[in-house]
Coordinates of C-alpha atoms (C1' of nucleotides) in Angstrom, one line a residue:
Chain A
X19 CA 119.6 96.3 128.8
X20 CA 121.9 93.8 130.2
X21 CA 122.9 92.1 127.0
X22 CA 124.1 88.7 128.3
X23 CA 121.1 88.0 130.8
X24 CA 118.6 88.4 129.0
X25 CA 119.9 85.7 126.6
X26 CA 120.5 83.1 129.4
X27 CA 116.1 83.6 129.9
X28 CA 115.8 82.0 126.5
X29 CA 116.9 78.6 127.9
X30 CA 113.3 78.8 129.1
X31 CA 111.5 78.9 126.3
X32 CA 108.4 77.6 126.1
X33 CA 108.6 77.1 121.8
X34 CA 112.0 75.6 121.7
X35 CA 110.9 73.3 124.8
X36 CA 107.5 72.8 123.3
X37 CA 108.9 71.8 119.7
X38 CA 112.1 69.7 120.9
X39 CA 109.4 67.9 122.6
X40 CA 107.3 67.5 119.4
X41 CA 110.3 66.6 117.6
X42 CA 111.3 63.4 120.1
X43 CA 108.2 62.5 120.1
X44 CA 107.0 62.3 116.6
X45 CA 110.2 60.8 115.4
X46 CA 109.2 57.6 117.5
X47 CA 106.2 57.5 116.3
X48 CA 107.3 57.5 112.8
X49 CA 109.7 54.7 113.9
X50 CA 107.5 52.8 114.5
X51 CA 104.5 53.2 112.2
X52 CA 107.4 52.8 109.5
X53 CA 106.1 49.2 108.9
X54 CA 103.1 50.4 108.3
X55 CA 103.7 53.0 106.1
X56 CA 101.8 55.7 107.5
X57 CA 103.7 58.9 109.5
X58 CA 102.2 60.1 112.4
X59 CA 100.8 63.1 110.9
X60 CA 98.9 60.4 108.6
X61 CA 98.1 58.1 111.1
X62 CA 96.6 61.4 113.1
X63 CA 94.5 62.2 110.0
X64 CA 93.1 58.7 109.8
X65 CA 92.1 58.4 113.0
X66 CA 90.4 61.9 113.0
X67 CA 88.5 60.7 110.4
X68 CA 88.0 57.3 111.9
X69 CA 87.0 59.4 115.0
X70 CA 84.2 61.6 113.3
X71 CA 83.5 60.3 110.4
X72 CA 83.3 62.2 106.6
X73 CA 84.1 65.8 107.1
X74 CA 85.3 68.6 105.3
X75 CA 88.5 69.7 105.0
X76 CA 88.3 72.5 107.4
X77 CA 86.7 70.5 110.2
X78 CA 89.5 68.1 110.1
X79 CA 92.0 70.7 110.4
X80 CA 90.4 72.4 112.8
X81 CA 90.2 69.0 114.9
X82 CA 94.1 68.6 114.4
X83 CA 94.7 71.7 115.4
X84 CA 96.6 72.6 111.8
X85 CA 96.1 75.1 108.9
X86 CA 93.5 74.7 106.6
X87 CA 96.1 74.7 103.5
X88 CA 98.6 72.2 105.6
X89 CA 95.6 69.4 105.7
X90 CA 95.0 70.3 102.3
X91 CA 98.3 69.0 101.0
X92 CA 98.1 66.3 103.8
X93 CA 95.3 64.8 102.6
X94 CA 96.6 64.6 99.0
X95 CA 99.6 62.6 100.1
X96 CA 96.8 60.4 102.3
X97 CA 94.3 60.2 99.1
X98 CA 97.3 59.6 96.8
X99 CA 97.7 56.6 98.9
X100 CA 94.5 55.7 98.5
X101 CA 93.6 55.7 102.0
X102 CA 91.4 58.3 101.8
X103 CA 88.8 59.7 99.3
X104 CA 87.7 63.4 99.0
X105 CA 84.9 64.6 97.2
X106 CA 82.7 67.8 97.0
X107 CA 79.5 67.4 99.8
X108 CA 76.2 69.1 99.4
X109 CA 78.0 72.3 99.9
X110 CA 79.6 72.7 96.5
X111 CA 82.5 74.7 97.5
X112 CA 83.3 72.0 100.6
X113 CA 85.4 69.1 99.7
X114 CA 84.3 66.1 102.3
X115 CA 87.0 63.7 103.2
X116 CA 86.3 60.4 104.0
X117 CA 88.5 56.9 105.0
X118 CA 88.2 54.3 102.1
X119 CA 88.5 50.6 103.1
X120 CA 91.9 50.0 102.5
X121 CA 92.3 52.9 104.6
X122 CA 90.4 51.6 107.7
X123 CA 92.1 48.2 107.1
X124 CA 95.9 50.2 107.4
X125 CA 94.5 52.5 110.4
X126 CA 93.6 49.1 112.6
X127 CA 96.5 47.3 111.1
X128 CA 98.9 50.6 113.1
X129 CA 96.6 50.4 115.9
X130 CA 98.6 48.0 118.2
X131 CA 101.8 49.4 117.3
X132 CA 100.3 52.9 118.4
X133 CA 99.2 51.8 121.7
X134 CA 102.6 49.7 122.1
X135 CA 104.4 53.4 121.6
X136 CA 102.4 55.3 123.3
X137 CA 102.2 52.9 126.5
X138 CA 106.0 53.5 126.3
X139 CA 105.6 57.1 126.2
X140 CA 103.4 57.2 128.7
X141 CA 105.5 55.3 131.6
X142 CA 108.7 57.2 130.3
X143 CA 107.1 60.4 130.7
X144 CA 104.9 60.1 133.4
X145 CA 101.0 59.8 133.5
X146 CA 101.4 63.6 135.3
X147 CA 103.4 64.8 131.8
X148 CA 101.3 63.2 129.7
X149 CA 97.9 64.3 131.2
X150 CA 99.9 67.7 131.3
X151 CA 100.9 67.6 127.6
X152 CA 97.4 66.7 126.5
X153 CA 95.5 69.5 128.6
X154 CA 98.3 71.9 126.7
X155 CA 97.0 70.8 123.3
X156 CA 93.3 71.7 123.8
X157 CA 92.1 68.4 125.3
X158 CA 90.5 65.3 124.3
X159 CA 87.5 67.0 124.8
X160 CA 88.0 68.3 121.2
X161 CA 87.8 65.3 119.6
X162 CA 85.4 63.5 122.0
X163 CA 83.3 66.6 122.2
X164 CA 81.2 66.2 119.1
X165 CA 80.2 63.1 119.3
X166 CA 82.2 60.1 118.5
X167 CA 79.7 57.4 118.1
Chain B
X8 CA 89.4 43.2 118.4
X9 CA 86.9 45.5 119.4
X10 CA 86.8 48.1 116.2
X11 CA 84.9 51.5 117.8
X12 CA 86.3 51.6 121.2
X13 CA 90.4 50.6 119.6
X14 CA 89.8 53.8 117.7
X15 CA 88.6 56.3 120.6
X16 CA 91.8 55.3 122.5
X17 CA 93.6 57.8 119.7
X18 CA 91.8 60.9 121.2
X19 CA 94.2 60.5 124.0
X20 CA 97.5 60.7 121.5
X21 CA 100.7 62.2 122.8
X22 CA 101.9 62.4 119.4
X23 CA 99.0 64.4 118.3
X24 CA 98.4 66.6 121.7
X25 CA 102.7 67.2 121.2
X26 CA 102.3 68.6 117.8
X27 CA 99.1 70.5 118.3
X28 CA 101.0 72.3 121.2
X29 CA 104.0 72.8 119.2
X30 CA 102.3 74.3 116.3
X31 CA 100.0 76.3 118.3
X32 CA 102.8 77.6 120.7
X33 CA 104.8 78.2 117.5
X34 CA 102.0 80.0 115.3
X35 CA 101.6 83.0 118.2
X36 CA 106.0 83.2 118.5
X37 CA 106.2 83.1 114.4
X38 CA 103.2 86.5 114.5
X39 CA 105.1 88.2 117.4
X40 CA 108.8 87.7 115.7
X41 CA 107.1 88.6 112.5
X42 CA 108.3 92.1 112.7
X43 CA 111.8 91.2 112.9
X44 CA 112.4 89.1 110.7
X45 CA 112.0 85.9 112.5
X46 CA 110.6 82.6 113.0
X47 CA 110.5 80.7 116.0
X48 CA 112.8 77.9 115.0
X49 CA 115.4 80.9 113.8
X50 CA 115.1 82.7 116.7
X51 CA 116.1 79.4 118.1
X52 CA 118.7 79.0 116.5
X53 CA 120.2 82.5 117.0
X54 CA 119.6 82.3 120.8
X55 CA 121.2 79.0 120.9
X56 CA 124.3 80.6 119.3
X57 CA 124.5 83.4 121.4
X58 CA 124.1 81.1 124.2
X59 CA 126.8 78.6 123.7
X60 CA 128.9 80.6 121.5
X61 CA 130.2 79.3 118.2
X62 CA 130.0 75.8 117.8
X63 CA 130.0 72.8 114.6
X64 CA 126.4 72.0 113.3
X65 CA 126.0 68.7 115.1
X66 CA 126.4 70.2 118.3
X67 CA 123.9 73.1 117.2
X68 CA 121.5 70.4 116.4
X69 CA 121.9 68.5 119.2
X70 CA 121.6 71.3 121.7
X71 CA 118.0 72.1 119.6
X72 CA 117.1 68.7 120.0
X73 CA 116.5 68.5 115.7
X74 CA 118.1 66.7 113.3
X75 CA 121.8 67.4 111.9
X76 CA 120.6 67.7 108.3
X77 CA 117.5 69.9 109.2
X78 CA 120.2 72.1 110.9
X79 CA 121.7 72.8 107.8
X80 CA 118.8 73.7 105.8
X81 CA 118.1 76.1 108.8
X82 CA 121.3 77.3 108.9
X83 CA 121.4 78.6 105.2
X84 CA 118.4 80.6 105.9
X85 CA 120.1 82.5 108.9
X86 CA 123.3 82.5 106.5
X87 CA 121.8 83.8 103.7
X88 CA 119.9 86.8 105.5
X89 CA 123.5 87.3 106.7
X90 CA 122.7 86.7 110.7
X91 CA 125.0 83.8 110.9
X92 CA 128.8 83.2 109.7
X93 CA 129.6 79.5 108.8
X94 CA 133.3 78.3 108.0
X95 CA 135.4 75.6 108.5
X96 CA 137.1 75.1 112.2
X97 CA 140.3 73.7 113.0
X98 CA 138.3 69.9 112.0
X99 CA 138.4 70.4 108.8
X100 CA 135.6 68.2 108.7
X101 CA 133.3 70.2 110.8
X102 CA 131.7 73.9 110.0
X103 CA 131.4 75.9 112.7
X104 CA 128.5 78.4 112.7
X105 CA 128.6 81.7 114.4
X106 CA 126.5 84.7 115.0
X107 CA 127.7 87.7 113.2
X108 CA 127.2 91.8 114.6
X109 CA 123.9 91.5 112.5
X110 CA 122.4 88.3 114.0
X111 CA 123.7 89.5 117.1
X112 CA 122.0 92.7 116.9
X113 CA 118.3 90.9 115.8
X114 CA 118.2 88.3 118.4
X115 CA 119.1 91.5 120.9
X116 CA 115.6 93.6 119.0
X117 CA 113.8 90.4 119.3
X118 CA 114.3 89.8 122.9
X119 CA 111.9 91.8 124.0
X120 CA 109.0 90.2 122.2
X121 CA 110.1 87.0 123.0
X122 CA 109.8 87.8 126.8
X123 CA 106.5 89.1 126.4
X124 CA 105.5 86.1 124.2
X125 CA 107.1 83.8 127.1
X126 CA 105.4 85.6 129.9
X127 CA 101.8 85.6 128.1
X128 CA 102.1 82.0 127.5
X129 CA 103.5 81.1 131.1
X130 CA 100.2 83.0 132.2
X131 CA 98.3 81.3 129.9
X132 CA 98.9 77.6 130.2
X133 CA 100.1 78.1 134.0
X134 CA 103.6 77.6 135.8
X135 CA 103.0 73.9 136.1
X136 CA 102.8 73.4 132.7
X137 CA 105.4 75.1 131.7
X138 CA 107.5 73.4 133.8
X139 CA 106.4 70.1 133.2
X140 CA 106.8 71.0 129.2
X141 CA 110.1 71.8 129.3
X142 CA 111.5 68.9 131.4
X143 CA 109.6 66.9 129.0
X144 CA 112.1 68.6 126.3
X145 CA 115.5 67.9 128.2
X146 CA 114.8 65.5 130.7
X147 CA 114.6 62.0 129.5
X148 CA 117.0 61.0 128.1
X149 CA 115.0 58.8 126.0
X150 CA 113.6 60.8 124.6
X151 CA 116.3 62.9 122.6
X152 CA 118.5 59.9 122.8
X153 CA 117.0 58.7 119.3
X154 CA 117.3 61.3 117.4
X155 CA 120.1 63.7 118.6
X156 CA 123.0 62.2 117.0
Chain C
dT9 C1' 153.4 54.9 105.6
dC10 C1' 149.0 53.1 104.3
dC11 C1' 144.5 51.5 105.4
dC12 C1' 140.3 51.7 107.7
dA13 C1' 136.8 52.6 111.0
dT14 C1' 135.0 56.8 112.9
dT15 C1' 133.4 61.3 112.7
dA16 C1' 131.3 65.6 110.5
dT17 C1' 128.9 67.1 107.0
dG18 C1' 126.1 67.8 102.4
dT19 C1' 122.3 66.3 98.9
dG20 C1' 118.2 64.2 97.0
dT21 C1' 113.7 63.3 98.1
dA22 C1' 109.4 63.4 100.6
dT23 C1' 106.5 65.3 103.8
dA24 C1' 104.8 68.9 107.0
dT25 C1' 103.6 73.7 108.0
dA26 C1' 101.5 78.1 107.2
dC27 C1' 100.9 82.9 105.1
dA28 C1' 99.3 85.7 101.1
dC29 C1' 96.4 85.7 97.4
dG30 C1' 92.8 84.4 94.4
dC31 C1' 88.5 81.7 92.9
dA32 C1' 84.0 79.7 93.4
dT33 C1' 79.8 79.0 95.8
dA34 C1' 76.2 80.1 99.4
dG35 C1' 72.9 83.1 101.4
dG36 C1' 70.7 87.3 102.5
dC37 C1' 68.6 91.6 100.8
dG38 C1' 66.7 95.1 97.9
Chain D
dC25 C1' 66.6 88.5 89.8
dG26 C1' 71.1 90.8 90.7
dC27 C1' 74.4 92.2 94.1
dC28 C1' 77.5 91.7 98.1
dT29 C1' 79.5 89.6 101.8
dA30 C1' 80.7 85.6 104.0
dT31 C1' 82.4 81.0 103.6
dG32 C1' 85.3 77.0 101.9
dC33 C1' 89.2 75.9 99.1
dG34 C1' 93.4 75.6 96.2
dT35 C1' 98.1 77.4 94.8
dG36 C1' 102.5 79.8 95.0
dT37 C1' 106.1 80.4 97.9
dA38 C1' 109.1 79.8 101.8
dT39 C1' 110.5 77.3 105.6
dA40 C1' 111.0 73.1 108.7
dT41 C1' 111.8 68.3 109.3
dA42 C1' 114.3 63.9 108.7
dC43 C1' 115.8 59.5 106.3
dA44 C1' 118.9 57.3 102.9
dC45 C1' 122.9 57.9 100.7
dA46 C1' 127.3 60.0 99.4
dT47 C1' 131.6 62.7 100.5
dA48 C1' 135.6 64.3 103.0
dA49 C1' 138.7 64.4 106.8
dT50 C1' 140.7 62.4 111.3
dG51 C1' 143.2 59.3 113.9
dG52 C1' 144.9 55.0 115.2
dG53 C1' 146.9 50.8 114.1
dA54 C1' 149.3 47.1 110.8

DNA sequence: TCCCATTATGTGTATATACACGCATAGGCG
DNA sequence: CGCCTATGCGTGTATATACACATAATGGGA
């Protein structure tokens, strides 16, 4: 093994890279949405449910890409709000999660300052990057896939 | 303002598609390192360590690319497990953190998963992408210049 | 020498993230 | 109907993340 080497390969790394990148990122988004009072990890959850409409929690997570537990506790800091309502569906052991008014009326209140940030992003990083960045994460087709009428 | 079609402008978020990567990238390093001991964002830190050699906590967190007070939550965990030394440096303001013969000797046992983890991703998502990920991390400056202090 | 702006850090609080484990319901099958 | 497995969730615990605020030391002037 040749000790010092194989530590200089790490400067590669595809996690660290991945999550700096995350990190940047997220932090001006929550800049900005600050006004607004929504994170981006909230504003992503409103607009998923924006997107699809009432769902369960799994679907939801499963559209953000998270754990089922992390949306859990998510949406309880969203419902504690009051910007979003869950309640059990047909299904009695599903829990459906659905946008209340005042949480539509927040979630197109952030809208422009989204699409100011991520217009920014966007130039700064390249339309190649971005496109890159977006194919990385599973695609739009995920949320567009199942119909977002 | 046109409601519907505002919202499906969100499917394309580079907030979202960042995070989403990041966690997913980070889920399949945190299962391999599992053995060892790790997590990705300790692994990290350990490699960052090794890398640039002892060094305060603001210039650990900047090299990362994360905040200086997440750094110091992070670094108690290494600390405590007893992979990393922290003590004062000839600043006596500053605390400079340092691998010891244990950390040393788990970041050198967890190399070898890391390259496989590295190479299957690489494969994976292709060389392009990985490029274009990690000059997203570093490259602009813009980027990191908010939040690396 | 003393004061003050700068620098380096820690703490309180809130949120985000996920694994292990446990509970409750749904649905099929005998 | 009664049982068993699969499905959908919540909780306990640990870690990760960062902002607001507070503390301590450095270094250069007045």
């Amino acid at each position: 093994m040749a000790g010092e080497s194989d530590i200089l390969q790490t400067t590669q790394c595809l996690c660290l890279a991945s999550r700096r990148a995350a990190r940047a990122i997220t932090r001006q988004f929550d800049t900005a949405l600050r006004p607004h009072g929504l994170r981006a990890t909230q504003f992503s959850l409103l607009s998923g449910l924006a997107l699809k409409g009432p769902q369960s929690i799994g679907a939801l997570a499963s559209l953000l890409g998270a754990d089922r537990t992390t949306l859990t506790r998510n949406l309880a800091v969203a419902e504690a709000r009051g910007l979003v309502s869950v309640a059990p569906g047909d299904d009695a052991r599903a829990r459906i999660a659905r946008l209340t008014a005042e949480g539509r009326r927040v979630l197109q209140d952030a809208l422009a300052t989204w699409r100011a940030v991520q217009a920014g992003l966007t130039e700064e990083m390249g339309g190649e990057a971005a496109d890159s960045l977006r194919r990385l994460s599973g695609g739009p087709s995920l949320l567009l896939a199942a119909g977002a009428s």
